[in-house]
XYZ file of C-alpha atoms in Angstrom:
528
model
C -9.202 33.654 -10.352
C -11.709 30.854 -11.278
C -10.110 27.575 -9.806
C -10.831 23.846 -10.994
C -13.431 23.431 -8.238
C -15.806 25.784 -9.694
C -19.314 24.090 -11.445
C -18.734 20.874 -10.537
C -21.358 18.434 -7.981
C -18.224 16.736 -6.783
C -14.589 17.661 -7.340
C -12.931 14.234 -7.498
C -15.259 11.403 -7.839
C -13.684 7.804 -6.049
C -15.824 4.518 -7.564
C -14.526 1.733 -4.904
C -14.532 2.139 -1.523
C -11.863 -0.784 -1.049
C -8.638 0.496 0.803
C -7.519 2.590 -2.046
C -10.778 3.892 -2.995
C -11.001 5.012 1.186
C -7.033 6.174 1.452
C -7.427 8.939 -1.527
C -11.297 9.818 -0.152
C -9.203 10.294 3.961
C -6.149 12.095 1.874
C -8.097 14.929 -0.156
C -10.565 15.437 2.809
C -7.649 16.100 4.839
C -6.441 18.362 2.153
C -9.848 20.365 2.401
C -10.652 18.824 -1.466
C -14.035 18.053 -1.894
C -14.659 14.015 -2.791
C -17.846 11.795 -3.177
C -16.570 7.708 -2.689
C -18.897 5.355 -4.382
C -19.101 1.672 -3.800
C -21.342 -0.756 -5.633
C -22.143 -3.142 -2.009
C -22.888 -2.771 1.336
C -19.607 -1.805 2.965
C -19.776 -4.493 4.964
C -16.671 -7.205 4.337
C -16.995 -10.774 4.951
C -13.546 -12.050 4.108
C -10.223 -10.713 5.321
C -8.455 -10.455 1.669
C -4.959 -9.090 2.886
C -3.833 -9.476 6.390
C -0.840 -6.848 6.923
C 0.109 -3.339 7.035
C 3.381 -2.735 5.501
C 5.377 -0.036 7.360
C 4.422 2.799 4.447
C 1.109 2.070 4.614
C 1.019 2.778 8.471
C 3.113 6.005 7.982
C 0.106 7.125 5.898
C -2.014 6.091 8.861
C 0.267 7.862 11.434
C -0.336 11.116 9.667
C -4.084 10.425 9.425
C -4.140 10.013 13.369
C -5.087 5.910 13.165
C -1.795 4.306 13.361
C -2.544 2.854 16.855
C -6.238 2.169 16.399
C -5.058 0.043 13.626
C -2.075 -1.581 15.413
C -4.213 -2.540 18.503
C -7.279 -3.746 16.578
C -6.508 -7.403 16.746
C -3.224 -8.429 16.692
C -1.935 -9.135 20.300
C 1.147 -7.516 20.367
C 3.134 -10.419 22.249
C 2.332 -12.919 20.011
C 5.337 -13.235 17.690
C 5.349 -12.861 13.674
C 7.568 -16.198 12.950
C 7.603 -18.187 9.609
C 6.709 -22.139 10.405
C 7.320 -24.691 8.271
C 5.890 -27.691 8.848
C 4.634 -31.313 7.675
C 1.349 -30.515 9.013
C 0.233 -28.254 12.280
C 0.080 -31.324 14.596
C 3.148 -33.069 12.342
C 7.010 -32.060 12.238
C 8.513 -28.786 12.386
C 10.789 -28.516 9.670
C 12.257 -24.676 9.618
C 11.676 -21.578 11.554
C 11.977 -17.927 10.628
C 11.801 -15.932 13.572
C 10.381 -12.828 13.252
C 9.989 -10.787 16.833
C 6.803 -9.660 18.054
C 5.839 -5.718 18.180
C 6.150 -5.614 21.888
C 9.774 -7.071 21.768
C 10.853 -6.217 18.525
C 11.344 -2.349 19.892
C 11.984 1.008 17.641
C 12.917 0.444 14.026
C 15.306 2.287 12.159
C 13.650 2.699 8.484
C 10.070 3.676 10.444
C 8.548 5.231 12.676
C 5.786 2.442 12.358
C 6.911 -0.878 10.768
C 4.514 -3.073 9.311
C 1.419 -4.227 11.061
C -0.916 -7.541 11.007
C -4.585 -6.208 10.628
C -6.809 -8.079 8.516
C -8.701 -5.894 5.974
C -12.392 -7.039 8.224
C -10.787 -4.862 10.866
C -8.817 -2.546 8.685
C -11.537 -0.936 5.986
C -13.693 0.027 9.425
C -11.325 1.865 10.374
C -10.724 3.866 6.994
C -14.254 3.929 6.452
C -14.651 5.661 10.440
C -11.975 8.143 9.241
C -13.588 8.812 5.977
C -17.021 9.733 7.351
C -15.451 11.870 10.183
C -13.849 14.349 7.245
C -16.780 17.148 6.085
C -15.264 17.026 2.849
C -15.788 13.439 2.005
C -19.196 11.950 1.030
C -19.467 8.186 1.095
C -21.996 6.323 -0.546
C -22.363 2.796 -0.502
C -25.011 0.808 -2.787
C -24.259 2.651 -5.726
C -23.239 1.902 -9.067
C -21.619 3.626 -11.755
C -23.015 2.642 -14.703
C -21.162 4.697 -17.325
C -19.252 8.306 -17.685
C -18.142 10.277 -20.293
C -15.239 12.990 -20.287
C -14.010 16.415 -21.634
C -11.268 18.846 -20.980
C -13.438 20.173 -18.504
C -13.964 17.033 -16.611
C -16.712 13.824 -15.935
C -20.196 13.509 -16.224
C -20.881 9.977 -14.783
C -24.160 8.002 -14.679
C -25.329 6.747 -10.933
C -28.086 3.923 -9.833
C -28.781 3.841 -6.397
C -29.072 -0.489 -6.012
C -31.575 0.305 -3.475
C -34.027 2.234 -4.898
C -32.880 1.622 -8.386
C -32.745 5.299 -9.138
C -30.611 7.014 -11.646
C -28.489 10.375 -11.191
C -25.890 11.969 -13.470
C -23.032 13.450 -11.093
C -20.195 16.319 -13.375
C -16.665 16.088 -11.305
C -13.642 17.587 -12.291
C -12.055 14.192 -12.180
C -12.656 10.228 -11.457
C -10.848 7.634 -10.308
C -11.293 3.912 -10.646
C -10.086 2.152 -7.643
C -12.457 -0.872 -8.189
C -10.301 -3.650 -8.439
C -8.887 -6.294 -10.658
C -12.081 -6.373 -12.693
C -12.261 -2.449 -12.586
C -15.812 -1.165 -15.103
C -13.860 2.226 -14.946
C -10.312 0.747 -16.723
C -12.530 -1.451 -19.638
C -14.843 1.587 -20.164
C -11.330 3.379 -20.729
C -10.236 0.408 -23.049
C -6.707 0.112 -21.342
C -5.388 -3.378 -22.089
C -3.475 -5.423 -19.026
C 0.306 -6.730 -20.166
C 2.381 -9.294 -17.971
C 1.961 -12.909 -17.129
C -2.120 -13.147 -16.416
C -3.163 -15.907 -14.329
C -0.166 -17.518 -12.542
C -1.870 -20.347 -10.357
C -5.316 -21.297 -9.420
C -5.551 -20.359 -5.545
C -8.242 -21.279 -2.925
C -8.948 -19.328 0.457
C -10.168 -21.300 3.339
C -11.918 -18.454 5.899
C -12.886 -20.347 9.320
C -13.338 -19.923 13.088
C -11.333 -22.793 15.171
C -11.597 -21.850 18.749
C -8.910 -24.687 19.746
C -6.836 -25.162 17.062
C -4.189 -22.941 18.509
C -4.338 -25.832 21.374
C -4.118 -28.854 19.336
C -0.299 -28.339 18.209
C 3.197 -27.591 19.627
C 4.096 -24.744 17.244
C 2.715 -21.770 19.369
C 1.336 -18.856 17.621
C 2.731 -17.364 14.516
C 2.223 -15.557 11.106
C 2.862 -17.668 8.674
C 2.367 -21.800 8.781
C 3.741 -23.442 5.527
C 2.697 -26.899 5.111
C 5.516 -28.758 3.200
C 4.834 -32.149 2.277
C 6.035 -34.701 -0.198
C 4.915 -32.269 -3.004
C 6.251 -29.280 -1.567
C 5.157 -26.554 0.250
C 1.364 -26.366 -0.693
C -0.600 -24.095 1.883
C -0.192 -21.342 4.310
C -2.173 -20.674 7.433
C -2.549 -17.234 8.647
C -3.950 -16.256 12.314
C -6.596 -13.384 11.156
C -7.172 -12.590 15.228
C -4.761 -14.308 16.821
C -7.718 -15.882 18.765
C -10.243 -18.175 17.182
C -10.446 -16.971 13.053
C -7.852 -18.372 10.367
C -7.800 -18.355 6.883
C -6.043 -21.323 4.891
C -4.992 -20.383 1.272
C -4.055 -23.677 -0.882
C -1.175 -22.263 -3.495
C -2.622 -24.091 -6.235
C -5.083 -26.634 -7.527
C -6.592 -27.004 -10.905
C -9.696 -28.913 -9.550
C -10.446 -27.031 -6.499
C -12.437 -28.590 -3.158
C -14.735 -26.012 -2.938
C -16.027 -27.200 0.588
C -12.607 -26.922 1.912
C -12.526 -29.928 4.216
C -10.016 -32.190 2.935
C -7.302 -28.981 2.431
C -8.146 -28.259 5.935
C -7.895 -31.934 7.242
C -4.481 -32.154 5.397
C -3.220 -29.056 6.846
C -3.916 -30.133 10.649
C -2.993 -33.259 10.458
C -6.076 -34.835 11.912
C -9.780 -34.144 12.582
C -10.930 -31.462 14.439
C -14.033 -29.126 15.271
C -14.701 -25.685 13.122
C -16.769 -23.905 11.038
C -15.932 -22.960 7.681
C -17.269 -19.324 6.586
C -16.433 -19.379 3.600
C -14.584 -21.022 0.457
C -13.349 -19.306 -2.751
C -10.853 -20.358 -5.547
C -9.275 -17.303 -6.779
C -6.608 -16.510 -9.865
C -3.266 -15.418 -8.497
C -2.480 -12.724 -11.412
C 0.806 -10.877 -12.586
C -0.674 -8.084 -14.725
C -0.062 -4.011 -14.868
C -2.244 -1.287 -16.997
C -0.550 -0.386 -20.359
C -1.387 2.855 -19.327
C -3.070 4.768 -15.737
C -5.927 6.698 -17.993
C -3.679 9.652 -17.892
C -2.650 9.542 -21.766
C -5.962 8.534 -22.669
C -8.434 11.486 -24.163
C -8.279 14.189 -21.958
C -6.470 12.839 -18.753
C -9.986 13.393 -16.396
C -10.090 9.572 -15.551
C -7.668 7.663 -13.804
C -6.836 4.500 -12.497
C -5.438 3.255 -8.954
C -4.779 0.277 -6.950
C -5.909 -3.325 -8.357
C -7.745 -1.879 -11.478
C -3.934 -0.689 -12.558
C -1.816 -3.800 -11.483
C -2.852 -7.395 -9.737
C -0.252 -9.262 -7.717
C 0.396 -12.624 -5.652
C -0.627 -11.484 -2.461
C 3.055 -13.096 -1.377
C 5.113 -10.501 -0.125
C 2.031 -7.922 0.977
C 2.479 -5.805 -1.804
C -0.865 -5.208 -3.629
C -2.668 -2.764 -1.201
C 0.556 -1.545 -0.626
C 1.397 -0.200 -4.071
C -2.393 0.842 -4.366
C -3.058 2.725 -1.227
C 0.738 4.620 -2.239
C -0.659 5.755 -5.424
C -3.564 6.990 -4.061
C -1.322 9.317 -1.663
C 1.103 10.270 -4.593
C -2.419 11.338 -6.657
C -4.036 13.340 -3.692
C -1.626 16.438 -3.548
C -1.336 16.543 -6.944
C -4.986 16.954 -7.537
C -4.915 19.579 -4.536
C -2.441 21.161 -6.308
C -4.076 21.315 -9.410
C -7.788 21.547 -7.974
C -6.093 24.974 -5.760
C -4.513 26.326 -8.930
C -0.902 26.072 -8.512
C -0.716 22.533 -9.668
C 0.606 23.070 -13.649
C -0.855 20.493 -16.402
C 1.887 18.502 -16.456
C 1.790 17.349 -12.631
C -1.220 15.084 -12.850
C 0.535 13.062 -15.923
C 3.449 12.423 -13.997
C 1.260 9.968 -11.774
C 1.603 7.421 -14.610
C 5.676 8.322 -15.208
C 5.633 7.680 -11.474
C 3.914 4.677 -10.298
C 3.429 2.528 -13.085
C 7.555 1.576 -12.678
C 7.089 1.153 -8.998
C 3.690 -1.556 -9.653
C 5.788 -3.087 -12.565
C 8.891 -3.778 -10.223
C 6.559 -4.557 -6.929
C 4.509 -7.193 -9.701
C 8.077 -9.036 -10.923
C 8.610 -9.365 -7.185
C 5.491 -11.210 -5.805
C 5.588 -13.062 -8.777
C 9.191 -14.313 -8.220
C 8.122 -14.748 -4.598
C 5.241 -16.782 -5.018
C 7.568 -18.894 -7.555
C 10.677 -19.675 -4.888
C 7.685 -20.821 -2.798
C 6.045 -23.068 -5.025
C 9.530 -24.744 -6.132
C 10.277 -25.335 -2.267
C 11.763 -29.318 -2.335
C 9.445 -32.148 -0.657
C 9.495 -31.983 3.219
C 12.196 -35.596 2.522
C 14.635 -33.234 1.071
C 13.525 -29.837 3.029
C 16.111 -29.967 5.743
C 18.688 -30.225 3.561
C 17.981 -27.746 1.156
C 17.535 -25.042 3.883
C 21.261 -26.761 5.526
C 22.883 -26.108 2.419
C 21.577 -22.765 1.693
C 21.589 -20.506 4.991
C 19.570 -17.747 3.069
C 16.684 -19.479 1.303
C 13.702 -18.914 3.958
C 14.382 -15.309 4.044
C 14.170 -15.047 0.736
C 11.132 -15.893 0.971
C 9.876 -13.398 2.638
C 9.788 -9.408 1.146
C 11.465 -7.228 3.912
C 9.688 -4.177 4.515
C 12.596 -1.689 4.109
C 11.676 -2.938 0.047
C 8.167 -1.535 1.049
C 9.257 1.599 2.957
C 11.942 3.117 0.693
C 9.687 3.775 -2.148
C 11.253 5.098 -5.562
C 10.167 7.170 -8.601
C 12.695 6.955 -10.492
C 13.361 9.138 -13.830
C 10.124 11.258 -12.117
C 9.506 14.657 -14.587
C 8.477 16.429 -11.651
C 11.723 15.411 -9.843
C 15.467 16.881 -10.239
C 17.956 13.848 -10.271
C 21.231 14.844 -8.398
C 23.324 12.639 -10.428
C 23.987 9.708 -7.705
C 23.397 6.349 -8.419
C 20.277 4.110 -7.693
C 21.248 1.675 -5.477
C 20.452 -1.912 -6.492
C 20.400 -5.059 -4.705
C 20.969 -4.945 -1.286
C 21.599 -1.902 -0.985
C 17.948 -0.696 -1.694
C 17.380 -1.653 1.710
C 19.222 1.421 2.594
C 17.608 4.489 3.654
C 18.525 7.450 0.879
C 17.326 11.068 0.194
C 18.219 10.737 -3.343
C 15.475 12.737 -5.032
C 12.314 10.718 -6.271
C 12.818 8.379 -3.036
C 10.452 8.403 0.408
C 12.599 10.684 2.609
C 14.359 8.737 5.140
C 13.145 8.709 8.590
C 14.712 8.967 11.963
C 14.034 10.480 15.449
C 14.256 14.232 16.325
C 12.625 13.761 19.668
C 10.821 10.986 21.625
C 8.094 9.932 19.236
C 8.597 12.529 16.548
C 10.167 11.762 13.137
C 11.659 13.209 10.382
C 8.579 11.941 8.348
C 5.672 13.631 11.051
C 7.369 16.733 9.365
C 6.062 15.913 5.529
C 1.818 16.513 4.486
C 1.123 19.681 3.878
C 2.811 21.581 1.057
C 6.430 21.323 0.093
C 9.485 20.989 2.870
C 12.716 23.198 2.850
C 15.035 20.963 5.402
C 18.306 23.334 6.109
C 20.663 20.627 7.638
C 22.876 22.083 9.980
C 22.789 25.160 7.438
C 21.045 28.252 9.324
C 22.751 31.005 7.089
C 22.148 29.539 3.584
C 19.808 32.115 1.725
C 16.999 30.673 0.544
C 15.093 34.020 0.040
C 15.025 33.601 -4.167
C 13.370 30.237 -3.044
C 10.442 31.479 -1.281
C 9.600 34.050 -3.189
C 9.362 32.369 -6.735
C 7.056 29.591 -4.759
C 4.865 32.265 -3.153
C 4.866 34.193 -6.242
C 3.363 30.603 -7.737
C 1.099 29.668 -5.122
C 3.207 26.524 -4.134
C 3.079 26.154 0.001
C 6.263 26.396 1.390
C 7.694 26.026 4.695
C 11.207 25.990 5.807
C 12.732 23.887 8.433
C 16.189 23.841 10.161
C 17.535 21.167 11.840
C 20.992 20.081 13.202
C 20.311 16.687 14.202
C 23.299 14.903 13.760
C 21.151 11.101 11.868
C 19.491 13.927 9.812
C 22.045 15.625 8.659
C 23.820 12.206 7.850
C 20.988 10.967 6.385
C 19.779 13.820 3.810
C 23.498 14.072 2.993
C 22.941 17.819 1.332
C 22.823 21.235 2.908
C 19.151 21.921 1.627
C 16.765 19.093 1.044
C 13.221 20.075 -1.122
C 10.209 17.562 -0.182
C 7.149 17.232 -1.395
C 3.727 16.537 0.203
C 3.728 13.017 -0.345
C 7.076 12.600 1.778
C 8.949 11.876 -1.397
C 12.723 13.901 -1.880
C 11.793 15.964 -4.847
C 15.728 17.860 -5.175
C 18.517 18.533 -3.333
C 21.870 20.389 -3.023
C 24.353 22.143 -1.109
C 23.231 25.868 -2.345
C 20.085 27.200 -4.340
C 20.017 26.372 -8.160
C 20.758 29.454 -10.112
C 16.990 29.507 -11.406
C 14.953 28.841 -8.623
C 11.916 29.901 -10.824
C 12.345 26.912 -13.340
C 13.003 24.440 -10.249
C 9.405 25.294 -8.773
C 7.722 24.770 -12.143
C 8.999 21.513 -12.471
C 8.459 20.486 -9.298
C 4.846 21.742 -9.748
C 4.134 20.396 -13.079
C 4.226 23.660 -14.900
C-alpha cells in the first residue's frame, strides 16, 4: 500500500537545531524515518544556556548510546553538586544543601541515569555528532525558513541558504518548529502564548576565572546563591568545573551590561577574569494555546521553547522540550509506516501541553520562593525555623523522571488514583506514566527494554494467553513484542499481571487478564 513517505523531498522537516530540534532529528533516524534539521546559524554555540541533564533526558541518551559521553564531558565526577548560600564567595556561608557527587552518590532507584551537569557548549556537540552519524538524518546549518504553506497532504516550505543567499522550496509530509521562544514557525501559525509573560528581567554573566575556585573557602559546588541585605540576588554556576562560570543576576530593571560590578559584588573583592559575554534576558512563564495540531490540517507542529518558556530554575525547559520531541517521534513513525491511525498525532497536544503547563507553574513558583528569600540578617533564622525551605528550593528529579499524561486518548486509565503531592515522587505504572525503572541484571533496566514498538511485560505470569493480543496488533501493523519476567521489584512495581508499553517508555494499559476486545484496545492505543 502507498505509505505517508511516498512524494515527499523530506519526510519530517525539523527548523532548529537547538536540543529539541537535534533529539527528534537522533529519534526518527533511529527509527529509520527520513528527516532534514534546519538551523538558521552556524551550529556553533557560544554561551552555555542550560547547564544540566535531568535524569529523563539522559534515559533518552542511554538508549541513543551517549549517556556516558555526555556524563564524562566536563563535569568531574568527584566534585560534589551542593547548594551554597552565601554573603558573597569570599564572605559568610550562610546554608548548605548537600547534594552528593556522581562518584559517591552510587545507583539510584527512580534511574538508571540520574541527572547530569553538562552545559549545552558541550552538550549540542554531542547531539549534533549523533545526528550526523544517522543516514537518515540530513543537517543543515545556515539556512532559513522563510515561509511554508500546508495541505492535507503535507508542507511545502520556502529555504535561503544565508550563505549563498539561494532559495529552494522543500514538500515534507510534516514540520516541526523547535526554534525557540521567538519561534517564525508558531507566529506564521498565529498561535497566541497565555500565562504570566515576562516574570523578571535576568542578566547572564559568561566568564573564564582560572583562580576563582582558589580565592574562597566554599570548595566546589553547583549552585552559589549570593544572599545579601536584599535577598538572595545571584547564582553562580561552575560550567567546567575548572576555569568557566556563568553568573546570572535574578533581576534588575536597569541592567550593567558590562557585568563588572554584579561580578565584583558576587566575589566579594577584585579579582582577574575575562568576561565573554553579557546578556539581559526575560525570564518568561508562557505555554502555546494550542501545539499546531488543531490548526488547518495538523501538518505543522510545535515543540520545545516555541510551545512553552520557563525560569530556567528547576532545569525544566529542555527537559519538557527534548520529552516532547521523543513522545512525537514514534508517533510520526507510526503514522509515516502506516499503522499509526489519524487520531495518534493529535494526541501530542492532549498529551504534553498539561505536562509544559504544570512543569511552567513550577519554575515559576520556584523562581518566586527564591526571589522572596529574607536578607542574609534574617537568613539563618528563617532556614532555623523552617527545616524544609532550601529543599524546596530545589525541583527533585524524581518530579522530572516520573513523567505523566494524564487523561491521554491514546491511553486506557485503570481507574487508580493520580498521586499528588509527595507522593508523585513515587515510581507508578499507572497507565499514561514513564514506566518505572529498576534492575534486572548488572547494568540493565527495566527501561533498556522500551524503543522499539510496543512492550507486552508478563509479570511473573508465563501461562496468561495473550494470543488474541498479538494477532489483532499484527493484523494492524502495530510492532509487538512480548516479555516475561519474574523479577521480584518488577513485579512489585508494575503491580498487574500484563503491563502494555509504548515506544516512548510511557505505560499505555494494564491488567490482570486481556480486555475482552483486544481489537478496540490496539486502535486506541494506535490512534485509530
Amino acid at each position: 500500500p502507498m505509505t505517508d513517505t511516498d512524494a515527499a523531498d523530506t519526510s519530517v522537516l525539523i527548523v532548529g537545531a537547538g536540543p529539541v530540534g537535534m533529539a527528534l532529528a537522533i529519534e526518527l533516524g533511529l527509527r529509520d524515518i527520513d528527516c532534514t534539521l534546519v538551523e538558521r546559524r552556524d551550529g556553533k554555540l557560544r554561551v552555555p544556556r542550560m547547564s544540566q541533564v535531568s535524569g529523563r533526558n539522559m534515559e533518552f541518551c542511554r538508549r541513543w548510546g551517549i549517556a556516558d559521553t555526555v556524563r564524562n564531558a566536563v563535569w568531574s565526577s568527584s566534585h560534589p553538586l551542593d547548594f551554597v548560600y552565601a554573603t558573597s564567595l569570599t564572605g559568610d556561608e550562610v546554608a548548605r544543601v548537600k547534594v552528593p557527587s556522581y562518584q559517591t552518590r552510587g545507583t539510584l532507584d527512580y534511574s538508571p541515569e540520574g541527572t547530569c551537569t553538562c552545559p549545552q557548549i558541550y552538550f549540542d556537540p554531542i547531539l549534533a555528532e549523533k545526528a550526523a552519524s544517522l543516514p537518515r538524518v540530513n543537517v543543515r546549518y545556515n539556512t532559513q525558513l522563510e515561509d511554508f504553506t500546508q495541505d492535507a497532504d503535507g508542507v511545502r516550505a520556502r529555504l535561503t541558504d544565508r550563505a549563498t543567499g539561494e532559495s529552494e522550496t522543500l514538500s515534507a509530509r510534516y514540520m516541526v518548529g523547535c526554534d525557540g521562544g521567538n519561534s517564525g514557525v508558531r507566529d506564521a501559525l498565529g498561535i497566541p502564548l497565555e500565562g504570566l509573560g515576562a516574570i523578571s528581567t535576568s542578566v547572564n554573566i559568561f566568564f573564564r576565572s582560572p583562580e576563582l575556585e582558589s580565592l574562597h573557602d566554599k570548595g566546589w559546588a553547583r549552585f552559589y546563591r549570593m544572599v545579601d541585605e536584599t535577598g538572595c540576588w545571584s547564582e553562580l554556576i561552575a560550567i567546567d568545573g575548572k576555569e568557566y562560570w556563568r553568573l546570572t543576576v535574578f533581576h534588575d530593571d536597569a541592567p550593567d551590561l558590562d557585568g563588572n560590578s554584579y561580578l565584583r559584588r558576587t566575589v566579594g573583592r577584585d579579582f582577574e577574569y575575562e568576561i565573554l559575554d553579557v546578556t539581559a534576558w526575560e525570564r518568561r512563564d508562557n505555554v502555546a494555546q494550542s501545539y499546531g495540531v488543531s490548526q488547518d490540517t495538523g501538518r505543522v507542529l510545535i515543540a520545545g521553547d516555541a510551545a512553552h518558556q520557563c525560569s530556567p530554575t528547576g532545569g525544566l525547559g529542555m527537559h519538557t522540550g527534548v520529552s516532547e520531541a521523543v513522545n512525537l517521534a514514534w508517533k510520526f513513525e507510526a503514522v509515516l509506516k502506516g499503522w499509526g491511525g489519524a487520531k495518534l498525532i493529535q494526541s501530542y497536544e492532549a498529551e504534553c501541553k498539561p505536562v509544559a503547563a504544570y512543569y511552567v507553574d513550577i519554575s515559576t513558583a520556584s523562581y518566586n520562593a527564591i526571589a522572596a528569600l529574607p536578607p542574609s540578617g534574617d537568613f539563618a533564622a528563617a532556614v532555623a525555623s523552617d527545616a524544609m525551605l532550601l529543599r524546596r528550593l530545589s525541583v527533585p528529579d524524581q518530579l522530572r523522571s516520573y513523567i505523566r499524561y494524564e487523561d491521554s486518548p491514546i491511553c486506557i486509565a485503570d481507574g487508580t488514583m493520580a498521586p499528588e503531592g509527595e507522593d508523585r515522587l513515587k515510581p507508578s505504572a499507572r497507565p499514561g506514566t514513564r514506566a518505572p525503572h529498576c534492575w534486572l541484571e548488572e547494568d540493565k533496566s527495566t527501561l533498556d527494554l522500551f524503543g522499539d514498538g510496543f512492550v507486552l511485560l508478563r509479570l511473573n505470569a508465563p501461562n496468561i494467553d495473550i494470543e488474541a493480543l498479538q494477532s489483532v496488533a499484527e493484523a494492524r501493523g502495530v510492532p509487538l513484542r512480548v516479555i516475561d519476567l519474574n523479577n521480584e521489584d518488577a513485579v512489585r512495581l508494575f503491580e498487574r499481571a500484563l503491563v502494555l508499553v509504548r515506544p516512548d517508555a510511557h505505560v499505555a494499559w494494564r491488567g490482570d487478564a486481556l480486555p475482552g476486545d483486544c481489537g478496540s484496545l490496539i486502535d486506541r492505543l494506535r490512534g485509530a
